[in-house]
Amino acid sequence: MKTKKKFSVTKQNLWVDLLIAGGFLLASQPHLTGMAIHEWLSLGVGVGFLTHILLHWRWVYETTRRLFSKLAGQARVNYVLNLALLVAFTLIIFSGIMISEEVLPLLGLQGVHGGIWKSLHTIASEAVVWLVGLHIALHWRWIVTNSKKYLFGWLPKRRQTAVQPSEAAV
Ligand code: HEM
Ligand code: HEM
């Protein structure tokens, strides 16, 4: 009889995290992908970010509630950084839509060329690389532990090289 595999929230988060990380890397290289892919992919990454935030909604709610009372320093740092990420990505996606060369014309609208929106898009997308880097660094242990468990669990475990007590006695 087939046994049902248990659903893992952590595994689900790991896959969403990997998808948005890959999407973000590609979105940061519009000269490699071309403009059409850049715009559609980035909008998709935007949906990925929304999913990511919704999956951590409980954390957002609880941390906001305790922000001005008892809260661990690390959670406070994460909160400020996550807020900065939210502002930066909202700016990037909004300014991206304003200067759009592919998506907006499909809707019969004309994006603006150059000017403040273009500068904002460039500056925010440069700044966000550092924010994402920091965000990943602060969750590095989680990423390594769960990647080992859920992505590379099929690899054979490293052989124990330590001498067993029974062998040492011989
Ligand atoms: C390339 C982009 C991003 C990557 C690779 C990424 C990755 C991660 C990872 C690995 C975690 C911890 C593991 C987990 O529970 O999923 C996490 C947690 C979290 N991320 Fe992101 N994230 C990204 C963008 C964002 C953005 C734009 C926001 C917007 C606010 C955000 C908000 C959060 C929140 C609220 C948490 C849970 C609380 C915490 O531990 O900080 N993330 N993210
Ligand atoms: C994850 C989100 C995004 C990131 C990281 C990102 C990043 C970038 C980067 C690094 C550039 C090159 C800037 C330069 O050469 O000065 C660029 C250009 C551009 N992006 Fe985005 N972008 C994102 C979202 C979007 C969205 C959603 C749209 C439109 C729907 C968009 C439209 C454009 C356009 C039209 C340009 C060309 C600007 C020009 O050279 O005149 N971007 N983006």
XYZ file of C-alpha atoms and ligand atoms in Angstrom:
256
model
C 0.000 0.000 0.000
C 1.250 3.486 -0.894
C 2.035 5.684 2.116
C 1.180 9.383 1.823
C 4.242 11.672 1.972
C 4.039 14.211 4.782
C 3.729 17.827 3.623
C 6.590 20.003 4.799
C 6.139 23.777 5.149
C 9.922 24.173 5.372
C 10.421 22.329 2.082
C 7.763 24.507 0.458
C 9.518 27.653 1.735
C 12.856 26.372 0.458
C 11.497 25.922 -3.079
C 9.856 29.354 -3.108
C 13.121 30.883 -1.800
C 15.148 29.145 -4.527
C 12.711 30.264 -7.236
C 12.741 33.928 -6.178
C 16.539 33.868 -5.760
C 16.995 32.486 -9.306
C 14.350 34.851 -10.711
C 15.972 37.819 -9.004
C 19.428 36.936 -10.379
C 18.044 36.776 -13.933
C 15.975 39.953 -13.445
C 19.172 41.793 -12.440
C 20.684 41.112 -15.881
C 18.318 42.727 -18.434
C 21.142 43.070 -20.948
C 21.533 39.275 -20.973
C 17.844 38.352 -21.146
C 16.526 41.166 -23.361
C 13.762 43.573 -22.360
C 10.698 41.392 -22.996
C 11.975 38.564 -20.751
C 13.195 41.124 -18.199
C 9.781 42.710 -17.804
C 7.635 39.553 -17.753
C 10.057 37.634 -15.573
C 10.338 40.519 -13.088
C 6.563 40.752 -12.790
C 6.568 36.997 -12.081
C 9.282 37.506 -9.446
C 7.040 40.193 -7.925
C 4.288 37.568 -7.544
C 6.957 35.268 -6.034
C 7.803 37.936 -3.419
C 4.128 38.318 -2.524
C 3.891 34.540 -2.062
C 7.072 34.614 0.063
C 5.619 37.324 2.325
C 2.232 35.564 2.600
C 3.993 32.325 3.596
C 5.630 34.273 6.451
C 2.522 36.198 7.344
C 2.391 34.774 10.884
C 5.967 35.998 11.508
C 5.130 39.465 10.127
C 2.023 39.679 12.331
C 3.693 38.432 15.545
C 6.844 40.512 15.084
C 4.885 43.702 14.329
C 2.779 43.103 17.453
C 5.862 42.715 19.669
C 8.019 45.360 17.957
C 7.691 47.882 20.779
C 7.765 45.374 23.632
C 9.761 42.166 24.105
C 11.535 41.097 20.930
C 14.931 39.448 20.316
C 17.581 41.686 18.729
C 17.974 39.369 15.734
C 14.235 39.494 14.953
C 14.374 43.290 15.164
C 17.258 43.425 12.660
C 15.385 41.051 10.325
C 12.265 43.174 10.625
C 14.019 46.415 9.613
C 15.814 44.657 6.755
C 12.616 43.020 5.505
C 10.874 46.388 5.574
C 13.724 47.913 3.538
C 13.406 45.014 1.054
C 9.684 45.603 0.745
C 10.133 49.339 0.066
C 12.994 48.743 -2.402
C 11.152 46.074 -4.415
C 7.937 48.111 -4.481
C 9.945 51.035 -5.909
C 11.734 48.822 -8.449
C 8.584 47.180 -9.743
C 6.558 50.399 -9.803
C 9.322 52.387 -11.570
C 9.846 49.388 -13.924
C 6.190 49.535 -14.944
C 6.471 53.310 -15.486
C 9.405 52.890 -17.936
C 8.106 49.651 -19.465
C 8.865 49.145 -23.166
C 7.096 45.782 -23.595
C 4.281 45.226 -21.075
C 2.664 48.700 -21.076
C 2.413 49.023 -24.900
C 0.508 45.705 -24.927
C -2.135 47.440 -22.806
C -2.194 50.381 -25.225
C -0.234 52.599 -22.810
C 3.054 54.383 -23.312
C 5.845 54.236 -20.703
C 8.038 57.256 -19.990
C 11.578 57.285 -21.361
C 14.497 58.229 -19.134
C 13.997 60.782 -16.367
C 13.353 60.203 -12.679
C 11.678 56.759 -13.026
C 14.604 55.328 -14.951
C 17.099 56.724 -12.395
C 14.987 55.382 -9.532
C 14.800 51.946 -11.195
C 18.580 51.801 -11.668
C 19.512 53.095 -8.197
C 16.993 50.877 -6.351
C 18.012 47.764 -8.301
C 21.661 48.406 -7.414
C 20.866 48.979 -3.725
C 18.638 45.932 -3.439
C 21.481 43.561 -4.337
C 23.089 44.463 -0.993
C 19.816 44.093 0.890
C 19.132 40.662 -0.646
C 22.751 39.632 0.093
C 22.314 40.589 3.750
C 18.896 38.888 3.938
C 20.413 35.650 2.582
C 23.453 35.928 4.898
C 21.201 36.274 7.962
C 19.358 33.063 6.966
C 22.447 31.213 5.781
C 22.344 28.503 8.453
C 18.668 27.776 7.652
C 19.492 27.585 3.914
C 22.443 25.192 4.365
C 20.667 22.906 6.873
C 17.490 22.590 4.823
C 19.229 22.325 1.445
C 21.218 19.382 2.859
C 18.018 17.808 4.157
C 15.587 18.417 1.288
C 17.736 18.910 -1.818
C 20.772 16.724 -1.174
C 19.263 14.177 1.213
C 19.723 11.470 -1.448
C 23.527 11.846 -1.323
C 25.291 9.150 0.728
C 26.218 10.366 4.205
C 29.935 11.040 4.672
C 31.687 7.971 6.111
C 32.581 8.256 9.764
C 36.338 8.451 10.002
C 36.574 8.633 13.783
C 37.988 5.465 15.374
C 35.293 3.518 17.196
C 35.977 2.825 20.916
C 35.898 -0.944 20.277
C 38.555 -0.613 17.510
C 40.755 1.633 19.639
C 40.911 -0.984 22.352
C 42.347 -3.647 19.973
C 15.748 37.229 -3.727
C 14.937 37.533 -2.756
C 14.768 36.797 -1.456
C 15.317 35.627 -1.014
C 16.289 34.708 -1.735
C 14.782 35.383 0.322
C 15.122 34.307 1.132
C 14.633 34.104 2.406
C 15.022 33.017 3.286
C 16.052 31.932 2.931
C 14.315 33.130 4.426
C 14.367 32.203 5.658
C 13.781 30.875 5.364
C 12.291 30.865 5.153
O 11.562 30.773 6.171
O 11.844 30.924 3.994
C 13.482 34.310 4.317
C 12.613 34.763 5.287
C 11.844 35.888 5.159
N 11.854 36.786 4.099
Fe 12.878 36.615 2.404
N 13.911 36.403 0.649
C 13.885 37.292 -0.407
C 13.162 38.468 -0.515
C 12.330 38.938 0.467
C 11.539 40.150 0.340
C 11.493 41.093 -0.875
C 10.822 40.275 1.473
C 9.894 41.425 1.711
C 9.513 41.879 2.781
C 11.165 39.131 2.336
C 10.625 38.870 3.585
C 10.913 37.777 4.365
C 10.290 37.496 5.647
C 9.189 38.342 6.313
C 10.875 36.329 6.143
C 10.569 35.630 7.502
C 11.135 36.371 8.628
C 12.640 36.309 8.751
O 13.147 35.284 9.236
O 13.308 37.291 8.345
N 12.076 38.348 1.688
N 13.703 34.882 3.076
C 12.950 42.186 -9.585
C 12.656 43.332 -10.182
C 13.592 44.076 -11.137
C 14.947 44.218 -11.119
C 15.958 43.644 -10.122
C 15.291 45.070 -12.262
C 16.582 45.456 -12.618
C 16.916 46.227 -13.698
C 18.256 46.645 -14.046
C 19.525 46.291 -13.253
C 18.180 47.405 -15.184
C 19.343 48.077 -15.932
C 19.398 49.499 -15.471
C 20.377 50.327 -16.269
O 21.022 49.830 -17.193
O 20.505 51.533 -15.927
C 16.787 47.459 -15.578
C 16.308 48.130 -16.680
C 14.993 48.144 -17.066
N 13.941 47.552 -16.424
Fe 14.023 46.502 -14.691
N 14.139 45.412 -12.921
C 13.083 44.818 -12.286
C 11.747 44.925 -12.635
C 11.257 45.509 -13.788
C 9.866 45.527 -14.197
C 8.708 44.870 -13.414
C 9.793 46.230 -15.364
C 8.591 46.541 -16.227
C 7.469 45.857 -16.263
C 11.140 46.655 -15.706
C 11.508 47.399 -16.822
C 12.772 47.805 -17.127
C 13.111 48.610 -18.316
C 12.138 49.105 -19.380
C 14.519 48.826 -18.272
C 15.365 49.579 -19.308
C 15.598 50.981 -18.849
C 16.458 51.711 -19.859
O 17.579 51.277 -20.139
O 15.960 52.733 -20.357
N 11.999 46.199 -14.708
N 16.036 46.757 -14.655
